[in-house]
DNA sequence: CTTATAAATGTTATATTATTACATAGCGTT
DNA sequence: AACGCTATGTAATAATATAACATTTATAAG
């Protein structure tokens, strides 16, 4: 069961927008879309985004400076994320593969560093784009 | 043997700077540092960075918007990269672990997508920072 | 050597992404 | 009420990155 975070007004507006869109959204595109709801300034958007990332409701696609709703109910905190990104149509989806996440969560090398978090982005061509 | 790319003048200036620094550098910090060598505009820096990334001499640390010289002689093209990042001191190093790269290069899920590239960033505390 | 072509450069302006600083409001606990 | 904490509002600005256009240099072919 996913813990319900009580989102604040701005957080809820922004999460709903991203969630409904189903694809990565950029901060200023979000801003444009919520201006009619009274959110007028970039900082209001970035603050909500920061919080939503922190509690794992959304993730940042680092290579795209964009934010997508979490598609993986088991991932309550953004500490182990993996995405597949089509370099042609820019479609992004979250990968939830338990073997992969187990492998990466347990990964350690000889640096003596204990990793508490990772983010992985795979790139390629999606089915549609491949067949064009 | 690493193929020698004949770097152009600007590319060489910028690569040498990043390589000598041994740590991730940001574009505008690079710009500041090469102004005495006649590189005056952001675009000159970004063009060189783009090329250097393309040929694998440097990599972009996406979560930091910074660029680091490749520390892995076997990685001539930036198509399979992994980094360890200390969230306290921001030290970054490139991970070259053949098991990891094999695992990720061969990774496939049920999306039907063939991945040609990946970037992985691990986060944690480095030895030094852990012991503080 | 000449011509063609691609790659790189120079320059100005501008777009996009993100944060600083400061003031105010709401909410739960004691 | 007094406190601490989270969230909000607003203005200004910092940091990151690209568009558009003109020119020069390197490379290769004829
Ligand atoms: Zn998720
Ligand atoms: Zn596609
Ligand atoms: Zn490398
Ligand atoms: Zn450290």
PDB file of C-alpha atoms (C1' of nucleotides) and ligand atoms in Angstrom:
ATOM      1  CA  UNK A   1       0.000   0.000   0.000  1.00  0.00           C
ATOM      2  CA  UNK A   2       1.365   3.338  -0.978  1.00  0.00           C
ATOM      3  CA  UNK A   3       1.576   5.872   1.801  1.00  0.00           C
ATOM      4  CA  UNK A   4      -0.655   8.797   1.018  1.00  0.00           C
ATOM      5  CA  UNK A   5       1.219  11.992   1.156  1.00  0.00           C
ATOM      6  CA  UNK A   6      -1.023  14.918   1.744  1.00  0.00           C
ATOM      7  CA  UNK A   7      -0.069  17.069  -1.131  1.00  0.00           C
ATOM      8  CA  UNK A   8      -0.453  20.781  -0.710  1.00  0.00           C
ATOM      9  CA  UNK A   9      -2.546  22.787  -3.131  1.00  0.00           C
ATOM     10  CA  UNK A  10       0.245  23.672  -5.551  1.00  0.00           C
ATOM     11  CA  UNK A  11       1.786  20.233  -5.305  1.00  0.00           C
ATOM     12  CA  UNK A  12      -1.533  18.629  -6.159  1.00  0.00           C
ATOM     13  CA  UNK A  13      -2.197  20.887  -9.137  1.00  0.00           C
ATOM     14  CA  UNK A  14       1.219  20.185 -10.552  1.00  0.00           C
ATOM     15  CA  UNK A  15       1.228  16.483  -9.838  1.00  0.00           C
ATOM     16  CA  UNK A  16      -2.183  16.040 -11.448  1.00  0.00           C
ATOM     17  CA  UNK A  17      -1.027  17.820 -14.576  1.00  0.00           C
ATOM     18  CA  UNK A  18       2.099  15.700 -14.947  1.00  0.00           C
ATOM     19  CA  UNK A  19       0.268  12.515 -14.093  1.00  0.00           C
ATOM     20  CA  UNK A  20      -2.496  13.126 -16.615  1.00  0.00           C
ATOM     21  CA  UNK A  21      -0.079  14.045 -19.375  1.00  0.00           C
ATOM     22  CA  UNK A  22       1.564  10.636 -19.059  1.00  0.00           C
ATOM     23  CA  UNK A  23       4.793  11.917 -20.494  1.00  0.00           C
ATOM     24  CA  UNK A  24       7.754  13.961 -19.347  1.00  0.00           C
ATOM     25  CA  UNK A  25       6.951  17.604 -18.883  1.00  0.00           C
ATOM     26  CA  UNK A  26       9.349  20.493 -18.631  1.00  0.00           C
ATOM     27  CA  UNK A  27       9.136  23.020 -15.843  1.00  0.00           C
ATOM     28  CA  UNK A  28       8.185  25.996 -17.952  1.00  0.00           C
ATOM     29  CA  UNK A  29       5.628  24.018 -19.881  1.00  0.00           C
ATOM     30  CA  UNK A  30       4.123  23.050 -16.540  1.00  0.00           C
ATOM     31  CA  UNK A  31       4.184  26.685 -15.518  1.00  0.00           C
ATOM     32  CA  UNK A  32       2.352  27.697 -18.672  1.00  0.00           C
ATOM     33  CA  UNK A  33      -0.291  25.043 -18.070  1.00  0.00           C
ATOM     34  CA  UNK A  34      -1.023  25.974 -14.478  1.00  0.00           C
ATOM     35  CA  UNK A  35      -1.096  29.718 -14.809  1.00  0.00           C
ATOM     36  CA  UNK A  36      -4.858  29.634 -15.109  1.00  0.00           C
ATOM     37  CA  UNK A  37      -4.898  27.980 -11.681  1.00  0.00           C
ATOM     38  CA  UNK A  38      -3.024  30.858 -10.119  1.00  0.00           C
ATOM     39  CA  UNK A  39       0.514  29.529 -10.168  1.00  0.00           C
ATOM     40  CA  UNK A  40       2.397  32.368 -11.749  1.00  0.00           C
ATOM     41  CA  UNK A  41       6.078  32.051 -10.976  1.00  0.00           C
ATOM     42  CA  UNK A  42       8.793  29.523 -11.865  1.00  0.00           C
ATOM     43  CA  UNK A  43       9.727  29.144  -8.242  1.00  0.00           C
ATOM     44  CA  UNK A  44       6.265  27.934  -7.332  1.00  0.00           C
ATOM     45  CA  UNK A  45       6.666  25.203  -9.918  1.00  0.00           C
ATOM     46  CA  UNK A  46      10.191  24.266  -8.923  1.00  0.00           C
ATOM     47  CA  UNK A  47       9.268  24.082  -5.261  1.00  0.00           C
ATOM     48  CA  UNK A  48       6.421  21.718  -5.958  1.00  0.00           C
ATOM     49  CA  UNK A  49       8.597  19.659  -8.300  1.00  0.00           C
ATOM     50  CA  UNK A  50      11.333  19.379  -5.673  1.00  0.00           C
ATOM     51  CA  UNK A  51       8.877  18.102  -3.118  1.00  0.00           C
ATOM     52  CA  UNK A  52       7.214  15.677  -5.528  1.00  0.00           C
ATOM     53  CA  UNK A  53      10.599  14.276  -6.503  1.00  0.00           C
ATOM     54  CA  UNK A  54      11.554  13.973  -2.842  1.00  0.00           C
ATOM     55  CA  UNK A  55       8.514  11.901  -1.981  1.00  0.00           C
ATOM     56  CA  UNK A  56       8.781   9.844  -5.154  1.00  0.00           C
ATOM     57  CA  UNK A  57       5.552  10.892  -6.859  1.00  0.00           C
ATOM     58  CA  UNK A  58       7.517  12.078  -9.854  1.00  0.00           C
ATOM     59  CA  UNK A  59      11.018  11.579 -11.194  1.00  0.00           C
ATOM     60  CA  UNK A  60      13.331  13.852 -13.058  1.00  0.00           C
ATOM     61  CA  UNK A  61      14.617  12.647 -16.396  1.00  0.00           C
ATOM     62  CA  UNK A  62      18.037  14.174 -16.036  1.00  0.00           C
ATOM     63  CA  UNK A  63      19.085  13.999 -19.652  1.00  0.00           C
ATOM     64  CA  UNK A  64      15.949  15.862 -20.677  1.00  0.00           C
ATOM     65  CA  UNK A  65      15.374  18.263 -17.814  1.00  0.00           C
ATOM     66  CA  UNK A  66      11.866  16.941 -17.602  1.00  0.00           C
ATOM     67  CA  UNK A  67       9.607  15.389 -15.007  1.00  0.00           C
ATOM     68  CA  UNK A  68       7.425  12.320 -15.279  1.00  0.00           C
ATOM     69  CA  UNK A  69       4.938  10.786 -12.875  1.00  0.00           C
ATOM     70  CA  UNK A  70       6.124   7.619 -11.200  1.00  0.00           C
ATOM     71  CA  UNK A  71       4.754   4.635 -13.088  1.00  0.00           C
ATOM     72  CA  UNK A  72       5.946   2.137 -10.549  1.00  0.00           C
ATOM     73  CA  UNK A  73       3.841   1.766  -7.454  1.00  0.00           C
ATOM     74  CA  UNK A  74       6.646   0.140  -5.528  1.00  0.00           C
ATOM     75  CA  UNK A  75       8.971   3.074  -5.904  1.00  0.00           C
ATOM     76  CA  UNK A  76       7.972   5.453  -3.163  1.00  0.00           C
ATOM     77  CA  UNK A  77      11.219   7.281  -2.959  1.00  0.00           C
ATOM     78  CA  UNK A  78      13.256   8.336  -5.955  1.00  0.00           C
ATOM     79  CA  UNK A  79      16.313   6.401  -4.925  1.00  0.00           C
ATOM     80  CA  UNK A  80      16.417   3.701  -7.551  1.00  0.00           C
ATOM     81  CA  UNK A  81      15.154   4.776 -10.920  1.00  0.00           C
ATOM     82  CA  UNK A  82      15.535   3.454 -14.437  1.00  0.00           C
ATOM     83  CA  UNK A  83      14.081   4.763 -17.648  1.00  0.00           C
ATOM     84  CA  UNK A  84      13.937   3.854 -21.278  1.00  0.00           C
ATOM     85  CA  UNK A  85      14.104   6.780 -23.652  1.00  0.00           C
ATOM     86  CA  UNK A  86      13.450   6.767 -27.383  1.00  0.00           C
ATOM     87  CA  UNK A  87      15.910   9.077 -29.051  1.00  0.00           C
ATOM     88  CA  UNK A  88      13.600   9.609 -31.970  1.00  0.00           C
ATOM     89  CA  UNK A  89      10.131  10.286 -30.540  1.00  0.00           C
ATOM     90  CA  UNK A  90      11.354  11.071 -27.026  1.00  0.00           C
ATOM     91  CA  UNK A  91       8.914   8.622 -25.504  1.00  0.00           C
ATOM     92  CA  UNK A  92       9.988   7.802 -21.967  1.00  0.00           C
ATOM     93  CA  UNK A  93       8.902   5.001 -19.728  1.00  0.00           C
ATOM     94  CA  UNK A  94       9.951   3.876 -16.318  1.00  0.00           C
ATOM     95  CA  UNK A  95      11.519   0.465 -16.172  1.00  0.00           C
ATOM     96  CA  UNK A  96      10.448  -1.690 -13.299  1.00  0.00           C
ATOM     97  CA  UNK A  97      12.466  -4.826 -13.503  1.00  0.00           C
ATOM     98  CA  UNK A  98      13.159  -6.457 -10.192  1.00  0.00           C
ATOM     99  CA  UNK A  99      16.310  -8.210 -11.372  1.00  0.00           C
ATOM    100  CA  UNK A 100      17.749  -4.961 -12.620  1.00  0.00           C
ATOM    101  CA  UNK A 101      16.879  -3.048  -9.481  1.00  0.00           C
ATOM    102  CA  UNK A 102      18.220  -5.812  -7.290  1.00  0.00           C
ATOM    103  CA  UNK A 103      21.428  -5.920  -9.286  1.00  0.00           C
ATOM    104  CA  UNK A 104      21.947  -2.190  -9.112  1.00  0.00           C
ATOM    105  CA  UNK A 105      20.871  -1.757  -5.509  1.00  0.00           C
ATOM    106  CA  UNK A 106      23.414  -4.345  -4.479  1.00  0.00           C
ATOM    107  CA  UNK A 107      26.135  -3.120  -6.764  1.00  0.00           C
ATOM    108  CA  UNK A 108      29.422  -2.262  -5.172  1.00  0.00           C
ATOM    109  CA  UNK A 109      32.868  -1.751  -6.552  1.00  0.00           C
ATOM    110  CA  UNK A 110      36.296  -1.495  -5.004  1.00  0.00           C
ATOM    111  CA  UNK A 111      36.002   2.209  -4.223  1.00  0.00           C
ATOM    112  CA  UNK A 112      34.686   1.491  -0.745  1.00  0.00           C
ATOM    113  CA  UNK A 113      31.688   3.610  -1.497  1.00  0.00           C
ATOM    114  CA  UNK A 114      28.247   2.494  -0.445  1.00  0.00           C
ATOM    115  CA  UNK A 115      25.661   3.630  -2.915  1.00  0.00           C
ATOM    116  CA  UNK A 116      22.334   4.733  -1.535  1.00  0.00           C
ATOM    117  CA  UNK A 117      20.785   5.867  -4.784  1.00  0.00           C
ATOM    118  CA  UNK A 118      21.066   5.476  -8.522  1.00  0.00           C
ATOM    119  CA  UNK A 119      19.539   6.707 -11.716  1.00  0.00           C
ATOM    120  CA  UNK A 120      19.811   4.847 -14.983  1.00  0.00           C
ATOM    121  CA  UNK A 121      18.747   6.032 -18.407  1.00  0.00           C
ATOM    122  CA  UNK A 122      18.676   3.700 -21.387  1.00  0.00           C
ATOM    123  CA  UNK A 123      18.514   5.115 -24.896  1.00  0.00           C
ATOM    124  CA  UNK A 124      17.452   3.581 -28.152  1.00  0.00           C
ATOM    125  CA  UNK A 125      14.644   3.457 -30.648  1.00  0.00           C
ATOM    126  CA  UNK A 126      11.206   2.365 -29.596  1.00  0.00           C
ATOM    127  CA  UNK A 127       9.262  -0.224 -31.575  1.00  0.00           C
ATOM    128  CA  UNK A 128       7.358   2.369 -33.565  1.00  0.00           C
ATOM    129  CA  UNK A 129      10.389   4.415 -34.480  1.00  0.00           C
ATOM    130  CA  UNK A 130      12.457   1.362 -35.337  1.00  0.00           C
ATOM    131  CA  UNK A 131       9.949   0.217 -37.935  1.00  0.00           C
ATOM    132  CA  UNK A 132       9.918   3.527 -39.780  1.00  0.00           C
TER     133      UNK A 132
ATOM    134  CA  UNK B   1      45.119   1.389 -28.547  1.00  0.00           C
ATOM    135  CA  UNK B   2      42.977   4.449 -28.469  1.00  0.00           C
ATOM    136  CA  UNK B   3      42.273   6.023 -31.810  1.00  0.00           C
ATOM    137  CA  UNK B   4      43.754   9.463 -31.929  1.00  0.00           C
ATOM    138  CA  UNK B   5      41.239  12.006 -32.879  1.00  0.00           C
ATOM    139  CA  UNK B   6      42.803  15.102 -34.242  1.00  0.00           C
ATOM    140  CA  UNK B   7      41.268  17.641 -32.018  1.00  0.00           C
ATOM    141  CA  UNK B   8      40.828  21.102 -33.391  1.00  0.00           C
ATOM    142  CA  UNK B   9      42.342  24.075 -31.612  1.00  0.00           C
ATOM    143  CA  UNK B  10      39.342  24.904 -29.443  1.00  0.00           C
ATOM    144  CA  UNK B  11      38.605  21.271 -28.762  1.00  0.00           C
ATOM    145  CA  UNK B  12      42.164  20.724 -27.617  1.00  0.00           C
ATOM    146  CA  UNK B  13      42.217  23.753 -25.343  1.00  0.00           C
ATOM    147  CA  UNK B  14      38.996  22.688 -23.712  1.00  0.00           C
ATOM    148  CA  UNK B  15      39.830  19.027 -23.447  1.00  0.00           C
ATOM    149  CA  UNK B  16      43.194  19.774 -21.861  1.00  0.00           C
ATOM    150  CA  UNK B  17      41.578  21.993 -19.285  1.00  0.00           C
ATOM    151  CA  UNK B  18      38.980  19.407 -18.294  1.00  0.00           C
ATOM    152  CA  UNK B  19      41.493  16.594 -18.347  1.00  0.00           C
ATOM    153  CA  UNK B  20      43.979  18.420 -16.127  1.00  0.00           C
ATOM    154  CA  UNK B  21      41.324  19.463 -13.661  1.00  0.00           C
ATOM    155  CA  UNK B  22      40.508  15.802 -13.033  1.00  0.00           C
ATOM    156  CA  UNK B  23      37.027  16.681 -11.897  1.00  0.00           C
ATOM    157  CA  UNK B  24      33.719  17.651 -13.457  1.00  0.00           C
ATOM    158  CA  UNK B  25      33.711  21.143 -14.871  1.00  0.00           C
ATOM    159  CA  UNK B  26      30.744  23.268 -15.802  1.00  0.00           C
ATOM    160  CA  UNK B  27      30.483  24.978 -19.138  1.00  0.00           C
ATOM    161  CA  UNK B  28      30.691  28.522 -17.887  1.00  0.00           C
ATOM    162  CA  UNK B  29      33.557  27.717 -15.587  1.00  0.00           C
ATOM    163  CA  UNK B  30      35.339  26.290 -18.610  1.00  0.00           C
ATOM    164  CA  UNK B  31      34.508  29.439 -20.531  1.00  0.00           C
ATOM    165  CA  UNK B  32      35.961  31.603 -17.792  1.00  0.00           C
ATOM    166  CA  UNK B  33      39.140  29.541 -17.768  1.00  0.00           C
ATOM    167  CA  UNK B  34      39.766  29.645 -21.503  1.00  0.00           C
ATOM    168  CA  UNK B  35      38.995  33.274 -22.143  1.00  0.00           C
ATOM    169  CA  UNK B  36      42.659  34.096 -21.913  1.00  0.00           C
ATOM    170  CA  UNK B  37      43.199  31.692 -24.792  1.00  0.00           C
ATOM    171  CA  UNK B  38      40.791  33.561 -27.000  1.00  0.00           C
ATOM    172  CA  UNK B  39      37.621  31.548 -26.525  1.00  0.00           C
ATOM    173  CA  UNK B  40      35.104  34.201 -25.696  1.00  0.00           C
ATOM    174  CA  UNK B  41      31.601  32.897 -26.258  1.00  0.00           C
ATOM    175  CA  UNK B  42      29.490  30.151 -24.670  1.00  0.00           C
ATOM    176  CA  UNK B  43      28.768  28.643 -28.045  1.00  0.00           C
ATOM    177  CA  UNK B  44      32.434  28.041 -28.710  1.00  0.00           C
ATOM    178  CA  UNK B  45      32.589  26.061 -25.504  1.00  0.00           C
ATOM    179  CA  UNK B  46      29.395  24.132 -26.120  1.00  0.00           C
ATOM    180  CA  UNK B  47      30.445  23.214 -29.629  1.00  0.00           C
ATOM    181  CA  UNK B  48      33.720  21.805 -28.420  1.00  0.00           C
ATOM    182  CA  UNK B  49      31.972  19.997 -25.572  1.00  0.00           C
ATOM    183  CA  UNK B  50      29.464  18.451 -27.978  1.00  0.00           C
ATOM    184  CA  UNK B  51      32.219  17.131 -30.164  1.00  0.00           C
ATOM    185  CA  UNK B  52      34.292  15.847 -27.270  1.00  0.00           C
ATOM    186  CA  UNK B  53      31.273  14.035 -25.878  1.00  0.00           C
ATOM    187  CA  UNK B  54      30.515  12.598 -29.300  1.00  0.00           C
ATOM    188  CA  UNK B  55      33.980  11.098 -29.679  1.00  0.00           C
ATOM    189  CA  UNK B  56      34.064   9.906 -26.080  1.00  0.00           C
ATOM    190  CA  UNK B  57      36.929  12.050 -24.780  1.00  0.00           C
ATOM    191  CA  UNK B  58      34.649  13.507 -22.149  1.00  0.00           C
ATOM    192  CA  UNK B  59      31.308  12.596 -20.630  1.00  0.00           C
ATOM    193  CA  UNK B  60      28.494  14.715 -19.362  1.00  0.00           C
ATOM    194  CA  UNK B  61      27.399  14.150 -15.778  1.00  0.00           C
ATOM    195  CA  UNK B  62      23.734  14.759 -16.421  1.00  0.00           C
ATOM    196  CA  UNK B  63      22.649  15.283 -12.854  1.00  0.00           C
ATOM    197  CA  UNK B  64      25.271  17.984 -12.423  1.00  0.00           C
ATOM    198  CA  UNK B  65      25.381  19.634 -15.826  1.00  0.00           C
ATOM    199  CA  UNK B  66      29.097  19.105 -15.799  1.00  0.00           C
ATOM    200  CA  UNK B  67      31.717  17.477 -17.967  1.00  0.00           C
ATOM    201  CA  UNK B  68      34.516  15.147 -16.983  1.00  0.00           C
ATOM    202  CA  UNK B  69      37.359  13.625 -18.963  1.00  0.00           C
ATOM    203  CA  UNK B  70      36.936   9.953 -19.742  1.00  0.00           C
ATOM    204  CA  UNK B  71      38.877   7.931 -17.197  1.00  0.00           C
ATOM    205  CA  UNK B  72      38.330   4.682 -18.983  1.00  0.00           C
ATOM    206  CA  UNK B  73      40.549   3.978 -21.929  1.00  0.00           C
ATOM    207  CA  UNK B  74      38.207   1.349 -23.284  1.00  0.00           C
ATOM    208  CA  UNK B  75      35.290   3.699 -23.597  1.00  0.00           C
ATOM    209  CA  UNK B  76      35.883   5.485 -26.855  1.00  0.00           C
ATOM    210  CA  UNK B  77      32.320   6.414 -27.458  1.00  0.00           C
ATOM    211  CA  UNK B  78      30.000   7.732 -24.820  1.00  0.00           C
ATOM    212  CA  UNK B  79      27.474   4.982 -25.225  1.00  0.00           C
ATOM    213  CA  UNK B  80      27.879   3.084 -21.996  1.00  0.00           C
ATOM    214  CA  UNK B  81      28.764   5.240 -19.041  1.00  0.00           C
ATOM    215  CA  UNK B  82      28.587   4.808 -15.288  1.00  0.00           C
ATOM    216  CA  UNK B  83      29.630   7.174 -12.558  1.00  0.00           C
ATOM    217  CA  UNK B  84      29.868   7.280  -8.823  1.00  0.00           C
ATOM    218  CA  UNK B  85      28.986  10.621  -7.276  1.00  0.00           C
ATOM    219  CA  UNK B  86      29.512  11.707  -3.694  1.00  0.00           C
ATOM    220  CA  UNK B  87      26.561  13.764  -2.603  1.00  0.00           C
ATOM    221  CA  UNK B  88      28.618  15.515   0.019  1.00  0.00           C
ATOM    222  CA  UNK B  89      31.876  16.556  -1.645  1.00  0.00           C
ATOM    223  CA  UNK B  90      30.617  16.122  -5.207  1.00  0.00           C
ATOM    224  CA  UNK B  91      33.578  13.967  -6.110  1.00  0.00           C
ATOM    225  CA  UNK B  92      32.820  12.042  -9.284  1.00  0.00           C
ATOM    226  CA  UNK B  93      34.560   9.072 -10.759  1.00  0.00           C
ATOM    227  CA  UNK B  94      33.885   6.919 -13.732  1.00  0.00           C
ATOM    228  CA  UNK B  95      33.105   3.313 -12.947  1.00  0.00           C
ATOM    229  CA  UNK B  96      34.718   0.793 -15.207  1.00  0.00           C
ATOM    230  CA  UNK B  97      33.427  -2.551 -14.159  1.00  0.00           C
ATOM    231  CA  UNK B  98      33.205  -5.079 -16.925  1.00  0.00           C
ATOM    232  CA  UNK B  99      30.478  -7.126 -15.257  1.00  0.00           C
ATOM    233  CA  UNK B 100      28.331  -4.065 -14.831  1.00  0.00           C
ATOM    234  CA  UNK B 101      28.861  -2.861 -18.375  1.00  0.00           C
ATOM    235  CA  UNK B 102      28.214  -6.321 -19.743  1.00  0.00           C
ATOM    236  CA  UNK B 103      25.053  -6.625 -17.706  1.00  0.00           C
ATOM    237  CA  UNK B 104      23.736  -3.279 -18.811  1.00  0.00           C
ATOM    238  CA  UNK B 105      24.789  -3.550 -22.433  1.00  0.00           C
ATOM    239  CA  UNK B 106      22.900  -6.807 -22.693  1.00  0.00           C
ATOM    240  CA  UNK B 107      19.906  -5.657 -20.718  1.00  0.00           C
ATOM    241  CA  UNK B 108      16.575  -5.967 -22.387  1.00  0.00           C
ATOM    242  CA  UNK B 109      13.057  -5.888 -21.096  1.00  0.00           C
ATOM    243  CA  UNK B 110       9.704  -6.796 -22.556  1.00  0.00           C
ATOM    244  CA  UNK B 111       9.213  -3.442 -24.271  1.00  0.00           C
ATOM    245  CA  UNK B 112      10.757  -4.730 -27.469  1.00  0.00           C
ATOM    246  CA  UNK B 113      13.190  -1.891 -27.375  1.00  0.00           C
ATOM    247  CA  UNK B 114      16.826  -2.460 -28.197  1.00  0.00           C
ATOM    248  CA  UNK B 115      19.020  -0.176 -26.170  1.00  0.00           C
ATOM    249  CA  UNK B 116      22.051   1.233 -27.873  1.00  0.00           C
ATOM    250  CA  UNK B 117      23.221   3.458 -25.091  1.00  0.00           C
ATOM    251  CA  UNK B 118      22.923   3.992 -21.365  1.00  0.00           C
ATOM    252  CA  UNK B 119      24.048   6.304 -18.632  1.00  0.00           C
ATOM    253  CA  UNK B 120      24.097   5.319 -14.985  1.00  0.00           C
ATOM    254  CA  UNK B 121      24.777   7.548 -12.021  1.00  0.00           C
ATOM    255  CA  UNK B 122      25.264   6.132  -8.541  1.00  0.00           C
ATOM    256  CA  UNK B 123      25.020   8.399  -5.522  1.00  0.00           C
ATOM    257  CA  UNK B 124      26.297   8.025  -2.016  1.00  0.00           C
ATOM    258  CA  UNK B 125      28.995   9.169   0.348  1.00  0.00           C
ATOM    259  CA  UNK B 126      32.615   8.629  -0.509  1.00  0.00           C
ATOM    260  CA  UNK B 127      35.032   7.130   2.004  1.00  0.00           C
ATOM    261  CA  UNK B 128      36.255  10.492   3.220  1.00  0.00           C
ATOM    262  CA  UNK B 129      32.823  11.975   3.673  1.00  0.00           C
ATOM    263  CA  UNK B 130      31.459   8.857   5.343  1.00  0.00           C
ATOM    264  CA  UNK B 131      34.106   9.018   8.056  1.00  0.00           C
ATOM    265  CA  UNK B 132      33.370  12.616   9.006  1.00  0.00           C
TER     266      UNK B 132
ATOM    267  C1'  DC C   1      46.741  23.756 -58.117  1.00  0.00           C
ATOM    268  C1'  DT C   2      41.793  24.293 -58.176  1.00  0.00           C
ATOM    269  C1'  DT C   3      37.467  23.279 -56.817  1.00  0.00           C
ATOM    270  C1'  DA C   4      34.271  21.204 -53.858  1.00  0.00           C
ATOM    271  C1'  DT C   5      32.751  19.882 -49.413  1.00  0.00           C
ATOM    272  C1'  DA C   6      32.628  19.245 -44.684  1.00  0.00           C
ATOM    273  C1'  DA C   7      34.148  20.783 -40.267  1.00  0.00           C
ATOM    274  C1'  DA C   8      35.260  24.316 -37.330  1.00  0.00           C
ATOM    275  C1'  DT C   9      35.255  29.114 -35.899  1.00  0.00           C
ATOM    276  C1'  DG C  10      33.598  33.909 -34.624  1.00  0.00           C
ATOM    277  C1'  DT C  11      29.960  36.894 -33.058  1.00  0.00           C
ATOM    278  C1'  DT C  12      25.580  38.620 -31.484  1.00  0.00           C
ATOM    279  C1'  DA C  13      21.494  37.801 -29.622  1.00  0.00           C
ATOM    280  C1'  DT C  14      18.230  35.068 -27.300  1.00  0.00           C
ATOM    281  C1'  DA C  15      15.978  30.979 -25.224  1.00  0.00           C
ATOM    282  C1'  DT C  16      15.623  27.816 -21.492  1.00  0.00           C
ATOM    283  C1'  DT C  17      16.356  26.158 -16.928  1.00  0.00           C
ATOM    284  C1'  DA C  18      16.902  27.152 -12.117  1.00  0.00           C
ATOM    285  C1'  DT C  19      17.921  29.800  -7.747  1.00  0.00           C
ATOM    286  C1'  DT C  20      18.406  33.811  -4.256  1.00  0.00           C
ATOM    287  C1'  DA C  21      16.283  36.779  -1.243  1.00  0.00           C
ATOM    288  C1'  DC C  22      12.734  38.374   1.368  1.00  0.00           C
ATOM    289  C1'  DA C  23       7.975  38.728   3.059  1.00  0.00           C
ATOM    290  C1'  DT C  24       3.740  36.361   4.393  1.00  0.00           C
ATOM    291  C1'  DA C  25       0.395  32.687   5.488  1.00  0.00           C
ATOM    292  C1'  DG C  26      -1.248  28.176   7.287  1.00  0.00           C
ATOM    293  C1'  DC C  27      -0.989  24.336  10.364  1.00  0.00           C
ATOM    294  C1'  DG C  28       0.049  21.233  14.163  1.00  0.00           C
ATOM    295  C1'  DT C  29       2.094  20.966  18.906  1.00  0.00           C
ATOM    296  C1'  DT C  30       2.823  22.458  23.453  1.00  0.00           C
TER     297       DT C  30
ATOM    298  C1'  DA D   1      -0.558  32.229  22.699  1.00  0.00           C
ATOM    299  C1'  DA D   2       3.985  30.888  21.273  1.00  0.00           C
ATOM    300  C1'  DC D   3       6.708  27.960  18.632  1.00  0.00           C
ATOM    301  C1'  DG D   4       8.439  25.374  14.749  1.00  0.00           C
ATOM    302  C1'  DC D   5       7.735  23.791  10.441  1.00  0.00           C
ATOM    303  C1'  DT D   6       5.932  23.719   5.826  1.00  0.00           C
ATOM    304  C1'  DA D   7       4.136  26.069   2.155  1.00  0.00           C
ATOM    305  C1'  DT D   8       3.125  30.263  -0.498  1.00  0.00           C
ATOM    306  C1'  DG D   9       3.742  34.793  -3.105  1.00  0.00           C
ATOM    307  C1'  DT D  10       6.626  37.953  -5.626  1.00  0.00           C
ATOM    308  C1'  DA D  11      10.510  40.132  -7.827  1.00  0.00           C
ATOM    309  C1'  DA D  12      14.823  39.823  -9.446  1.00  0.00           C
ATOM    310  C1'  DT D  13      18.600  37.397 -11.229  1.00  0.00           C
ATOM    311  C1'  DA D  14      21.788  33.459 -12.071  1.00  0.00           C
ATOM    312  C1'  DA D  15      23.092  29.539 -14.699  1.00  0.00           C
ATOM    313  C1'  DT D  16      22.696  26.656 -18.640  1.00  0.00           C
ATOM    314  C1'  DA D  17      22.100  26.179 -23.559  1.00  0.00           C
ATOM    315  C1'  DT D  18      20.800  27.249 -28.455  1.00  0.00           C
ATOM    316  C1'  DA D  19      19.504  29.955 -32.931  1.00  0.00           C
ATOM    317  C1'  DA D  20      21.035  32.429 -36.763  1.00  0.00           C
ATOM    318  C1'  DC D  21      24.313  34.047 -39.733  1.00  0.00           C
ATOM    319  C1'  DA D  22      28.929  35.114 -41.627  1.00  0.00           C
ATOM    320  C1'  DT D  23      33.588  33.515 -42.245  1.00  0.00           C
ATOM    321  C1'  DT D  24      37.602  30.531 -42.150  1.00  0.00           C
ATOM    322  C1'  DT D  25      40.153  26.274 -42.208  1.00  0.00           C
ATOM    323  C1'  DA D  26      40.973  21.413 -43.159  1.00  0.00           C
ATOM    324  C1'  DT D  27      40.381  17.417 -46.340  1.00  0.00           C
ATOM    325  C1'  DA D  28      39.719  15.206 -50.433  1.00  0.00           C
ATOM    326  C1'  DA D  29      38.840  14.797 -55.342  1.00  0.00           C
ATOM    327  C1'  DG D  30      39.660  16.097 -60.025  1.00  0.00           C
TER     328       DG D  30
HETATM  329 ZN1  LIG E   1       9.044   5.453  -9.930  1.00  0.00          ZN
HETATM  330 ZN1  LIG E   2      10.128   6.337 -30.622  1.00  0.00          ZN
HETATM  331 ZN1  LIG E   3      34.592   6.947 -20.340  1.00  0.00          ZN
HETATM  332 ZN1  LIG E   4      32.745  12.862  -0.539  1.00  0.00          ZN
END
